[in-house]
Coordinates of C-alpha atoms and ligand atoms in Angstrom, one line a residue:
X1 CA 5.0 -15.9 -4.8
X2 CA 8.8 -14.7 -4.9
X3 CA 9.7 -14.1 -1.0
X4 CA 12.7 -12.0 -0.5
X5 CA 13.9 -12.4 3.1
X6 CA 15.3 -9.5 4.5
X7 CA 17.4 -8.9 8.0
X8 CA 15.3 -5.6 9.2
X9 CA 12.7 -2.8 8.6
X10 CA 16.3 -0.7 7.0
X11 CA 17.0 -4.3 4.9
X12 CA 13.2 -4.4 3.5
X13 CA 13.2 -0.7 2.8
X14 CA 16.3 -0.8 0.7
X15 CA 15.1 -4.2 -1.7
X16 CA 12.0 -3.1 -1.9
X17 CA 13.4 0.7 -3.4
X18 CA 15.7 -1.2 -5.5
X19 CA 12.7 -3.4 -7.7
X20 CA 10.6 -0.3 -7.8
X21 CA 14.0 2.2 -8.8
X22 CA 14.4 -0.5 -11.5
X23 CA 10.6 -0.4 -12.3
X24 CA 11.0 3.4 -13.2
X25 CA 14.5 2.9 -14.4
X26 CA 13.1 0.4 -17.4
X27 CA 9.4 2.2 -18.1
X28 CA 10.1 5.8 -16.9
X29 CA 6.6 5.9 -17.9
X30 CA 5.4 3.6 -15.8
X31 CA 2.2 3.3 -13.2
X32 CA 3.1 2.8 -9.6
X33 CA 0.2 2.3 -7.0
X34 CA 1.2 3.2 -3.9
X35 CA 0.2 2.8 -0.3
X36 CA 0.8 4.4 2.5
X37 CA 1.0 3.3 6.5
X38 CA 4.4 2.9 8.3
X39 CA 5.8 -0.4 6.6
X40 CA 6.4 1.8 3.3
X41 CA 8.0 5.0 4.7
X42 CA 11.2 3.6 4.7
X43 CA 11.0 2.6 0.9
X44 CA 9.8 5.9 -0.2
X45 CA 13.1 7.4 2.2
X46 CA 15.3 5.0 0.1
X47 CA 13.6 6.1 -3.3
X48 CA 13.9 9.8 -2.5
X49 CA 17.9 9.2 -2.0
X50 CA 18.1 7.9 -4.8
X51 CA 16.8 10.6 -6.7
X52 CA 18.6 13.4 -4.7
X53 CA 21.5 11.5 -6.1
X54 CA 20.6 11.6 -9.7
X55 CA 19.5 7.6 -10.0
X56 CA 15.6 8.5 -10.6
X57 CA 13.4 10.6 -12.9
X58 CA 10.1 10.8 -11.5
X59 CA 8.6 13.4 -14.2
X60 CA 6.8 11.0 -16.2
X61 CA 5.8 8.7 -13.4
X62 CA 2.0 8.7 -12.6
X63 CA 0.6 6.7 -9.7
X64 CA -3.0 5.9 -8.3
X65 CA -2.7 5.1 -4.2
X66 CA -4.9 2.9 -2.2
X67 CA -7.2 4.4 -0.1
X68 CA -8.2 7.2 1.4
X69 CA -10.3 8.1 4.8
X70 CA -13.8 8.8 4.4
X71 CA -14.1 12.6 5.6
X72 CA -10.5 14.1 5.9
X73 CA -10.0 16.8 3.4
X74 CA -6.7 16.8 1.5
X75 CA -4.7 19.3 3.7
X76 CA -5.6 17.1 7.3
X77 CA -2.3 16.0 8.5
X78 CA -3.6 12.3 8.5
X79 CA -5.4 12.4 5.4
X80 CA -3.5 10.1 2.6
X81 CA -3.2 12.7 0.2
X82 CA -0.7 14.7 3.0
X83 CA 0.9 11.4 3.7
X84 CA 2.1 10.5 0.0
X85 CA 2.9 14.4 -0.1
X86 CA 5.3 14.7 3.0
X87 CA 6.9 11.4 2.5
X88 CA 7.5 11.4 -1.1
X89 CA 5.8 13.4 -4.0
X90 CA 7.5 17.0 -2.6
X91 CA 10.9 15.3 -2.3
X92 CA 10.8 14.2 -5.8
X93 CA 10.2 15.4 -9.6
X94 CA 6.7 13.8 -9.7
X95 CA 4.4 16.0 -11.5
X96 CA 1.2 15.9 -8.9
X97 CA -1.2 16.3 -11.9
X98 CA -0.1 12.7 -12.4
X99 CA -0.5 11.1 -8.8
X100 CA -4.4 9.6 -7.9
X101 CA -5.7 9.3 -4.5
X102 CA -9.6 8.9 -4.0
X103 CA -11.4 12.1 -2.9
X104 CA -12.3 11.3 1.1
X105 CA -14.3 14.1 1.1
X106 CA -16.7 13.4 -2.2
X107 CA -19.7 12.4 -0.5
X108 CA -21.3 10.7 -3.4
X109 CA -19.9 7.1 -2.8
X110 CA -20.8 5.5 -6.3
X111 CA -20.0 8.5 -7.7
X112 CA -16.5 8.2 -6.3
X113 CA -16.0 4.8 -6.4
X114 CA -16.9 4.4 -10.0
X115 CA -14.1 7.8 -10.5
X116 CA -11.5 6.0 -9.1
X117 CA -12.6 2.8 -10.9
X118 CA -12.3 4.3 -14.6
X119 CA -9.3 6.1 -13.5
X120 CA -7.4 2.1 -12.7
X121 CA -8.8 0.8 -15.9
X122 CA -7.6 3.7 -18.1
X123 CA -4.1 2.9 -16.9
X124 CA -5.1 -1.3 -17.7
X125 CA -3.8 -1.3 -13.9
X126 CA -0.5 -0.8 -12.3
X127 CA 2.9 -1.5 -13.6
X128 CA 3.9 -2.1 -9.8
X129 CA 1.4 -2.0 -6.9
X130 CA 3.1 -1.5 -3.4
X131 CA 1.3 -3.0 -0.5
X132 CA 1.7 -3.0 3.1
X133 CA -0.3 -5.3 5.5
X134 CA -2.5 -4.9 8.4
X135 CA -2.4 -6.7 11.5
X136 CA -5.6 -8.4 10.4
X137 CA -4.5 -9.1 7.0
X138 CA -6.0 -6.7 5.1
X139 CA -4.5 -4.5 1.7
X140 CA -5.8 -1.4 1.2
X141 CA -8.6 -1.3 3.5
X142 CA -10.2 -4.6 2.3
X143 CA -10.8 -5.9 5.8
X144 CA -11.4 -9.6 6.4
X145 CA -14.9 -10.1 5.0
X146 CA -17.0 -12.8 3.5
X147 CA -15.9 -12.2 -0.1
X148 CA -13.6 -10.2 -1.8
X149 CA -14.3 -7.1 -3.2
X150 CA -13.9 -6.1 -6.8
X151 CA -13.7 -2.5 -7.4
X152 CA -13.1 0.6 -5.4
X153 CA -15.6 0.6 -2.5
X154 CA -16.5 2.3 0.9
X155 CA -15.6 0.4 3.3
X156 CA -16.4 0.4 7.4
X157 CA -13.2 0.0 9.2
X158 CA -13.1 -2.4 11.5
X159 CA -12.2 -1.8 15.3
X160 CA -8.8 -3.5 15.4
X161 CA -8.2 -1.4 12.5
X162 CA -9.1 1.9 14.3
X163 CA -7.1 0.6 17.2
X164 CA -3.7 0.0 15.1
X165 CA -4.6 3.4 13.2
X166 CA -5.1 5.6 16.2
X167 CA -1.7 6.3 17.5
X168 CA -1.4 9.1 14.7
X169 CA -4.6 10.4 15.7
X170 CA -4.8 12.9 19.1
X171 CA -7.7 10.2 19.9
X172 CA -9.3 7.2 19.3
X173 CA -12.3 9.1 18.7
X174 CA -10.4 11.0 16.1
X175 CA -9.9 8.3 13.6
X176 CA -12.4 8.0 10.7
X177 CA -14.5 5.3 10.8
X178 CA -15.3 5.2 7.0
X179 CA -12.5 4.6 4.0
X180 CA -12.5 4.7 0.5
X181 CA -10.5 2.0 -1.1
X182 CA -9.4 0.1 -4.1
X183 CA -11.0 -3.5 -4.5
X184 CA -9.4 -6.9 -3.9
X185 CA -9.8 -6.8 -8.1
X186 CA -8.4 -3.4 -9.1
X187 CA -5.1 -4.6 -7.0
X188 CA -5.2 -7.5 -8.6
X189 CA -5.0 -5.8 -11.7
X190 CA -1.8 -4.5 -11.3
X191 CA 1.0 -6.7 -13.5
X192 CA 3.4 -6.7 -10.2
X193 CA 2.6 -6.5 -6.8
X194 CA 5.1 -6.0 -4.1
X195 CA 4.3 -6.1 -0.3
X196 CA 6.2 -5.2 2.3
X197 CA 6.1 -6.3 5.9
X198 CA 8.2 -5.9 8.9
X199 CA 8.0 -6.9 12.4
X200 CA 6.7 -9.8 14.7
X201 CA 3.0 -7.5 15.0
X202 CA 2.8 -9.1 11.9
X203 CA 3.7 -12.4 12.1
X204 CA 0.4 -14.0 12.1
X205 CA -0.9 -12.3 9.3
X206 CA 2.0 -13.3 7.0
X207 CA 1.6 -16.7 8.2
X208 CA -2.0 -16.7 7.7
X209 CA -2.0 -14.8 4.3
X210 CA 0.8 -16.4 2.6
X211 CA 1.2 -20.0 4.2
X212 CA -2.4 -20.4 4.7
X213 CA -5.9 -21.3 2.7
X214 CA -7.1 -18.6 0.1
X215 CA -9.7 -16.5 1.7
X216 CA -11.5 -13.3 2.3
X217 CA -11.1 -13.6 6.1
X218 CA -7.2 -13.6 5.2
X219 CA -7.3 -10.8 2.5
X220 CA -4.0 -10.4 1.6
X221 CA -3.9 -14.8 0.6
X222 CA -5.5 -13.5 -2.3
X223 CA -2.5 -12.3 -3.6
X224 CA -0.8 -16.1 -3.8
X225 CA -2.5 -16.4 -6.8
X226 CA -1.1 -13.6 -8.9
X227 CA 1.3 -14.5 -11.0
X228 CA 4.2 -11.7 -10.1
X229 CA 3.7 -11.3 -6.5
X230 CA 6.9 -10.4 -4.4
X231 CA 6.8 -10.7 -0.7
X232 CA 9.7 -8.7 1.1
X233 CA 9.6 -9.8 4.8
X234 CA 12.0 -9.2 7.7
X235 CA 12.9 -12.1 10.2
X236 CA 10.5 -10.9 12.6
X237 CA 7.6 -10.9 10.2
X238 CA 8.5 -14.6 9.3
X239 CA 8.7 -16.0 12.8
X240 CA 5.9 -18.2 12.9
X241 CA 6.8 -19.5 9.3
X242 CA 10.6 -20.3 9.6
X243 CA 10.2 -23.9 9.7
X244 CA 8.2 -23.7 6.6
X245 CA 11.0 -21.7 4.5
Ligands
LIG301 C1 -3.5 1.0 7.0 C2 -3.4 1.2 5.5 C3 -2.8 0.0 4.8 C4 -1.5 -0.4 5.5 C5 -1.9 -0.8 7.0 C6 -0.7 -1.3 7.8 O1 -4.7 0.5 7.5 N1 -4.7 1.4 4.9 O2 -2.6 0.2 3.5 O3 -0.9 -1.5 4.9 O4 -2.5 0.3 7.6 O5 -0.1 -0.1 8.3 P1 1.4 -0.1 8.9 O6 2.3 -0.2 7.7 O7 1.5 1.2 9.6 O8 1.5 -1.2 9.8

């Protein structure tokens, strides 16, 4: 694990832009899997700057995302698919034919699941897989479980989960219970991962997912055993690790 310390939610954003600009810079062609929550809005602000100002061809760049709700059609406001739209695909030169998201409405769960599945493995994973990371630990939506996942898989969220999640929602009630999501395996897949976490919400679950034992309650510890895994964290998000640095 490469940890890149950074002074604020702004100073996380901008390092974390700058390895995936250079990502597109050296394989235009490149895979990016991408995620979506709050911790990578600011990344995706700093990558469409960079494009308004000429640094970044998206045209060839094809990308697969996380997860998906179980339920919310492609035009809901909180579905994934409008997330990744609104926050960076229409501010940028990506070709949309090229950008993946599991289908949240396809009822046929293996169906799907095995879809998105082939869809990884035809790329041979990411180039770059950007994470962010849940209060509970998990990526994606692999919650904290007894084992990890492999592939893509429906997954039941769990009620912390729905709790952190339903501030976007007009009510609790309103949040899916249900999401679609890559495996624990298909992220592994990817030949660079790079989280990004901000804030002392998150504290525990940096401390417990990257200081701790390796282990499907901690989800995200999985990723201390991938060989290119960079961790860019804030000073808030490392508070309960300083003396450990
Ligand atoms: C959601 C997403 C995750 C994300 C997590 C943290 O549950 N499925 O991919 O990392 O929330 O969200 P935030 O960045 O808003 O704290």
């Amino acid at each position: 694990m490469r940890l890149i310390r950074a002074e604020n939610y702004q100073d996380v954003s901008r390092k974390a832009a700058n390895i995936i600009a250079a990502q597109i810079q050296l394989k235009p062609y490149c895979v990016l899997g991408l995620a979506t929550g709050s911790s990578p809005v600011g990344t995706y602000r700093e990558l469409i700057a960079k494009f308004e100002a000429g640094d970044l061809d998206f045209s060839q760049v094809k990308t697969v995302n996380l997860d998906e709700y179980v339920g919310l059609p492609k035009d809901h406001d909180q579905s994934y698919a409008y997330f990744m739209r609104t926050n960076l695909f229409d501010h940028v030169n990506i070709d949309q034919a090229n950008c993946n998201i599991p289908d949240g409405m396809n009822p046929d769960t293996e169906g799907e699941c095995a879809r998105y599945d082939a869809i990884i493995d035809g790329f041979g994973g990411a180039d770059l897989q950007l994470l962010g990371l849940g209060p509970n630990g998990h990526i994606g939506f692999n919650e904290p479980a007894e084992a990890f996942a492999k592939g893509t898989n429906k997954v039941a969220l769990t009620d912390s989960t729905i709790d952190a999640n339903a501030r976007f929602f007009a009510s609790r009630d309103d949040v899916p219970t249900h999401a679609y999501t890559m495996g624990i395996g298909s992220i592994m897949k990817a030949k660079r991962v790079l989280l990004v976490v901000n804030g002392v919400k998150k504290a525990q679950a940096v401390k417990d997912c990257f200081f701790g034992p390796i282990r499907p309650q901690a989800p995200g510890s999985i990723l201390q055993l991938h060989p290119d895994f960079i961790l860019v964290a804030d000073e808030d998000a490392l508070s309960l690790v300083r003396d450990l640095l």
